[in-house]
mmCIF file of C-alpha atoms and ligand atoms in Angstrom:
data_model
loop_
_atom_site.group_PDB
_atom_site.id
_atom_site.type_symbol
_atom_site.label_atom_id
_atom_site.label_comp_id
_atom_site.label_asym_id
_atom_site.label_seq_id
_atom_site.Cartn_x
_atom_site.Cartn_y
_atom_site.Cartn_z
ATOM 1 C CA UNK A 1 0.000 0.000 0.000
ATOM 2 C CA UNK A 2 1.590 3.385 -1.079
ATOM 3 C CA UNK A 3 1.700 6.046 1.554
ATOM 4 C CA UNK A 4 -0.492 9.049 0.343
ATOM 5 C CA UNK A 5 2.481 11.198 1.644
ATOM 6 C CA UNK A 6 5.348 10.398 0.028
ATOM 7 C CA UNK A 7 4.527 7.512 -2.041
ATOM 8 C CA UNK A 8 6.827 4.708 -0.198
ATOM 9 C CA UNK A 9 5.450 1.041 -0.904
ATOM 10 C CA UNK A 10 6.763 -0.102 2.399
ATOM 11 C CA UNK A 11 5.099 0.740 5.899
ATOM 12 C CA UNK A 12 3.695 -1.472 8.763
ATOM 13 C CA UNK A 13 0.640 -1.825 10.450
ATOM 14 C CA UNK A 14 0.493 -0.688 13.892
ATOM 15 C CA UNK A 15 -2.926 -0.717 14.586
ATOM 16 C CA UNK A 16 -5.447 -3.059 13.509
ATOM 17 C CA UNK A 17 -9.192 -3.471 14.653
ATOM 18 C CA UNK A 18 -12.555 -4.582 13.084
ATOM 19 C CA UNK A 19 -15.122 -2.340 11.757
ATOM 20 C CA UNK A 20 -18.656 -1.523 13.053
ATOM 21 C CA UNK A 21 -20.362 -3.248 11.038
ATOM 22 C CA UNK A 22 -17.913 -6.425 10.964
ATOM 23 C CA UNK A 23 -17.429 -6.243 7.726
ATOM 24 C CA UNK A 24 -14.238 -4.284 7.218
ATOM 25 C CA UNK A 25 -10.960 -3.862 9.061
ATOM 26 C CA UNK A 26 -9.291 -0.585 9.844
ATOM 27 C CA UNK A 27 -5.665 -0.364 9.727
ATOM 28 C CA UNK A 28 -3.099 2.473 10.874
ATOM 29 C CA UNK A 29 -0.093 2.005 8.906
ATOM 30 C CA UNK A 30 3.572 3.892 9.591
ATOM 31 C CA UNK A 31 5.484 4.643 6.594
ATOM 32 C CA UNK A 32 9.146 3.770 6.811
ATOM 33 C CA UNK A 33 10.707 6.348 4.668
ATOM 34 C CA UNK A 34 8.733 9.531 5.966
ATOM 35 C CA UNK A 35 7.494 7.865 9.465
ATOM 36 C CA UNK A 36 4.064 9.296 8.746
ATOM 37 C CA UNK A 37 0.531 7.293 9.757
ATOM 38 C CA UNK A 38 -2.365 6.969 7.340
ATOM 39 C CA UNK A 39 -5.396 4.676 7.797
ATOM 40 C CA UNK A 40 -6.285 1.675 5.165
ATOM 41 C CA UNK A 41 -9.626 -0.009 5.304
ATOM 42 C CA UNK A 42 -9.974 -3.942 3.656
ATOM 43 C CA UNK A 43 -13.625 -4.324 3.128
ATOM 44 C CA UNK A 44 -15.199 -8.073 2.077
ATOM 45 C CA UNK A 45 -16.100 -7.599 -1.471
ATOM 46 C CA UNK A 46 -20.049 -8.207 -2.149
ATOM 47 C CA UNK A 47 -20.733 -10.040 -5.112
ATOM 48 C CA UNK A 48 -24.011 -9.659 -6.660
ATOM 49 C CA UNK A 49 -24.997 -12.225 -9.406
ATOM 50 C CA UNK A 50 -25.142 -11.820 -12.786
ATOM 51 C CA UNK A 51 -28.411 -11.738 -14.615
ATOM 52 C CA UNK A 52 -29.281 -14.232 -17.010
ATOM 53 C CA UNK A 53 -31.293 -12.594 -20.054
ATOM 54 C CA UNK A 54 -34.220 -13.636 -22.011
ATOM 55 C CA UNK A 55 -32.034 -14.251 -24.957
ATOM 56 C CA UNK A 56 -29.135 -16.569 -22.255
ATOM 57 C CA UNK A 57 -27.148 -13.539 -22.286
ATOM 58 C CA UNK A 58 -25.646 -12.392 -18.929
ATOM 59 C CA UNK A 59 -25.292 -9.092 -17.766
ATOM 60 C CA UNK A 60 -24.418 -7.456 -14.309
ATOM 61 C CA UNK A 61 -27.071 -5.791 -11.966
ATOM 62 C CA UNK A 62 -26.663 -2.748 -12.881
ATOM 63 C CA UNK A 63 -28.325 -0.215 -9.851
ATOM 64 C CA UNK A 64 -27.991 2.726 -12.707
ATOM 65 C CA UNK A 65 -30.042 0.885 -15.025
ATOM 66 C CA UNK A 66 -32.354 -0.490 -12.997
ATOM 67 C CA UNK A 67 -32.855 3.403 -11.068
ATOM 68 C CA UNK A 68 -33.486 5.048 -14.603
ATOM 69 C CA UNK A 69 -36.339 2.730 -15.446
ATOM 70 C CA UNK A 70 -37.978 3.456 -11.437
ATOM 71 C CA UNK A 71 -37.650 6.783 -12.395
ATOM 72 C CA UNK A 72 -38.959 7.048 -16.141
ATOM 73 C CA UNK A 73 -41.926 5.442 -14.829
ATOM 74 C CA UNK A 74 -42.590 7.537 -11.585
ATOM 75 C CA UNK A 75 -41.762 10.583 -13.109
ATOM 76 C CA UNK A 76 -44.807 13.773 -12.221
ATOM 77 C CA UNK A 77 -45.775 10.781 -10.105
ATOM 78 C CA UNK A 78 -45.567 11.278 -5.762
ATOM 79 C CA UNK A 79 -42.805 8.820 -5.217
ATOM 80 C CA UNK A 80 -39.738 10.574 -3.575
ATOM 81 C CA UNK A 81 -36.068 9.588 -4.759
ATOM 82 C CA UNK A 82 -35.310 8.104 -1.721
ATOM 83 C CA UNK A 83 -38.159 5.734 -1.541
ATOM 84 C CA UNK A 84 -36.652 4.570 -4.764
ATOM 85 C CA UNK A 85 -33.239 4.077 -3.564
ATOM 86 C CA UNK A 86 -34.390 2.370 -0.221
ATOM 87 C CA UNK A 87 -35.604 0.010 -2.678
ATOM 88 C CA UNK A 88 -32.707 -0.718 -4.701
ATOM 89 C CA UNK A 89 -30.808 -0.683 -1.472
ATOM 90 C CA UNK A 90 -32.882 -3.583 -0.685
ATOM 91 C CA UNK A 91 -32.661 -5.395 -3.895
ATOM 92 C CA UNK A 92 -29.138 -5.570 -4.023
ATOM 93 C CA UNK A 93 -28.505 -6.361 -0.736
ATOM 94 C CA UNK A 94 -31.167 -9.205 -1.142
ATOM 95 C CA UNK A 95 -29.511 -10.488 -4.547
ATOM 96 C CA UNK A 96 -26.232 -10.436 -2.866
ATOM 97 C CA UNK A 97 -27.872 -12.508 0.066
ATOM 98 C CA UNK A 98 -28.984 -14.926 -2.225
ATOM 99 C CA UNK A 99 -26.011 -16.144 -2.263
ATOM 100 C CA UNK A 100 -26.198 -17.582 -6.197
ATOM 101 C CA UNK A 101 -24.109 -16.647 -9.037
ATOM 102 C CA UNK A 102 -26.446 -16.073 -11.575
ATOM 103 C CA UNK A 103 -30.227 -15.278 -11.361
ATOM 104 C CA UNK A 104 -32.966 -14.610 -14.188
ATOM 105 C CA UNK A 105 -33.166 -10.770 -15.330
ATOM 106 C CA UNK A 106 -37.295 -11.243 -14.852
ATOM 107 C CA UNK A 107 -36.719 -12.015 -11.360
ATOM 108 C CA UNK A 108 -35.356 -8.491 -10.799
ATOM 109 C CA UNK A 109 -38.741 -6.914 -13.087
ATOM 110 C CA UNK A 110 -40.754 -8.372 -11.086
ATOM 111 C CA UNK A 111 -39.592 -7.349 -7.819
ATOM 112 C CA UNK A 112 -39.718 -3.996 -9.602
ATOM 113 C CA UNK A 113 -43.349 -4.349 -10.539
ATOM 114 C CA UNK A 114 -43.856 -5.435 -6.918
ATOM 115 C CA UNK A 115 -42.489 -2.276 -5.304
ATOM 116 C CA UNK A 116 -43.605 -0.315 -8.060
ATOM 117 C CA UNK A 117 -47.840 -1.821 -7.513
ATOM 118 C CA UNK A 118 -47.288 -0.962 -3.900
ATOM 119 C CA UNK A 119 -46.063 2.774 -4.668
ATOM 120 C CA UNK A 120 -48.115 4.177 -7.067
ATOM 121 C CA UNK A 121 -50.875 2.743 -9.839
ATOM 122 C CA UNK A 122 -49.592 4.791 -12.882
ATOM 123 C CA UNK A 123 -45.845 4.244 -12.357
ATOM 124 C CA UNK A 124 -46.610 0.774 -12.048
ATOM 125 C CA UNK A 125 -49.011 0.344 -15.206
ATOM 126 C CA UNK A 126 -46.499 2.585 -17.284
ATOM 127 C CA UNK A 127 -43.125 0.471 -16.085
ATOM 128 C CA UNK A 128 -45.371 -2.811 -16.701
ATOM 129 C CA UNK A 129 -46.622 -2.496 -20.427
ATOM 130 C CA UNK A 130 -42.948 -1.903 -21.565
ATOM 131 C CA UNK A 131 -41.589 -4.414 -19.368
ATOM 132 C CA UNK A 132 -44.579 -6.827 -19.957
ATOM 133 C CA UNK A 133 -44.967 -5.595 -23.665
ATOM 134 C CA UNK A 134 -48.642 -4.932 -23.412
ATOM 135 C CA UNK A 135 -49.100 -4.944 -27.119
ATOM 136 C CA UNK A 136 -51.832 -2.738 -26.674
ATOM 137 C CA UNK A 137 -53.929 0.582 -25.144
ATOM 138 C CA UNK A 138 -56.458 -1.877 -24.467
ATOM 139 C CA UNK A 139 -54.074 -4.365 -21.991
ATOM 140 C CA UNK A 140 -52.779 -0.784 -20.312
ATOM 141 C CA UNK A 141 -56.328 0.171 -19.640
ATOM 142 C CA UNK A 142 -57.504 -2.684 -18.864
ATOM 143 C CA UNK A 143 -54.966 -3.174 -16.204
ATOM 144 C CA UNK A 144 -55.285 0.429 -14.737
ATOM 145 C CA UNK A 145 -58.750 0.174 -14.716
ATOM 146 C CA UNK A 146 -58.742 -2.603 -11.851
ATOM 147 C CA UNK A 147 -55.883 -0.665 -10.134
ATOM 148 C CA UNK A 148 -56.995 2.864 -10.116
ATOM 149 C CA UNK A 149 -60.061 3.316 -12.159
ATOM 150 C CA UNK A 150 -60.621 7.073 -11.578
ATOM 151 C CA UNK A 151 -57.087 7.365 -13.609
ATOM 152 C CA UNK A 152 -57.551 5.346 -16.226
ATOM 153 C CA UNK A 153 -58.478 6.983 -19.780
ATOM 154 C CA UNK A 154 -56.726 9.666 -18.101
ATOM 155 C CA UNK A 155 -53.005 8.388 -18.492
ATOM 156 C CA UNK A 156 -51.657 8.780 -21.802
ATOM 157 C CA UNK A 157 -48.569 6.678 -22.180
ATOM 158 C CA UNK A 158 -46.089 6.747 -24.851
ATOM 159 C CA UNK A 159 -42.836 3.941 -25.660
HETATM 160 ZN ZN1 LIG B 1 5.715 8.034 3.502
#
């Protein structure tokens, strides 16, 4: 580990104790060229599976990806950021849980449609006939109608 002072590759650890949360150690280090002390944290690295597509390709969970689509669909609609993020928190953490090294990419819409049913009718009808493919107006009112009929004909909704 390279002291952020001078650069020197070679110090030792003089200090060494376990995180908070368990997960990580903190380490004070002493550089032996300019005798200065810096901290160094080693953290377990989380792994969270890959997703296995539609078409058998895989891809990575992508939290970005995922967030963009939440948001597209909520958007002029009265879920907050942070409920959103709460909820990818929790995806993640319960993909990584999991514990398997590959899981199917509809497991992951689904759990979106979930959250998304719970938060608000229109985000989840709009985020549901592209993910579903509702092939058309019909299947999107037909499906808000049972959810929130005093929306539907309302909602226009464009791919
Ligand atoms: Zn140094």
């Amino acid at each position: 580990m390279k002291c952020p002072f001078c650069g020197d590759l070679n110090n030792k650890v003089i200090d060494s104790r376990l995180g908070k949360d368990a997960l990580s150690i903190r380490r004070r280090r002493e550089c032996f060229k300019c005798t200065r002390r810096f901290t160094t944290y080693e953290k377990v690295e989380e792994q969270t599976p890959l997703l296995i597509k539609k078409d058998g390709r895989r891809e990575s969970f992508d939290r970005e990806k995922i967030r963009s689509g939440i948001l597209k669909a909520t958007q002029k609609r009265p879920v907050s950021v942070e409920v959103i993020d709460n909820f990818i928190d929790q995806l993640e953490r319960q993909f990584q849980e999991a514990n398997s090294k590959e899981i199917p990419a509809w497991e992951v819409g689904e759990k979106v449609i979930e959250f998304l049913k719970q938060a608000d009718p229109v985000a989840y009808v709009r985020f549901a006939s592209v993910y579903r493919q509702f092939t058309t107006l019909d299947d999107f009112n037909k499906e808000l109608k049972e959810l929130a009929p005093d929306l539907a004909g309302e909602i226009r909704f464009k791919q």
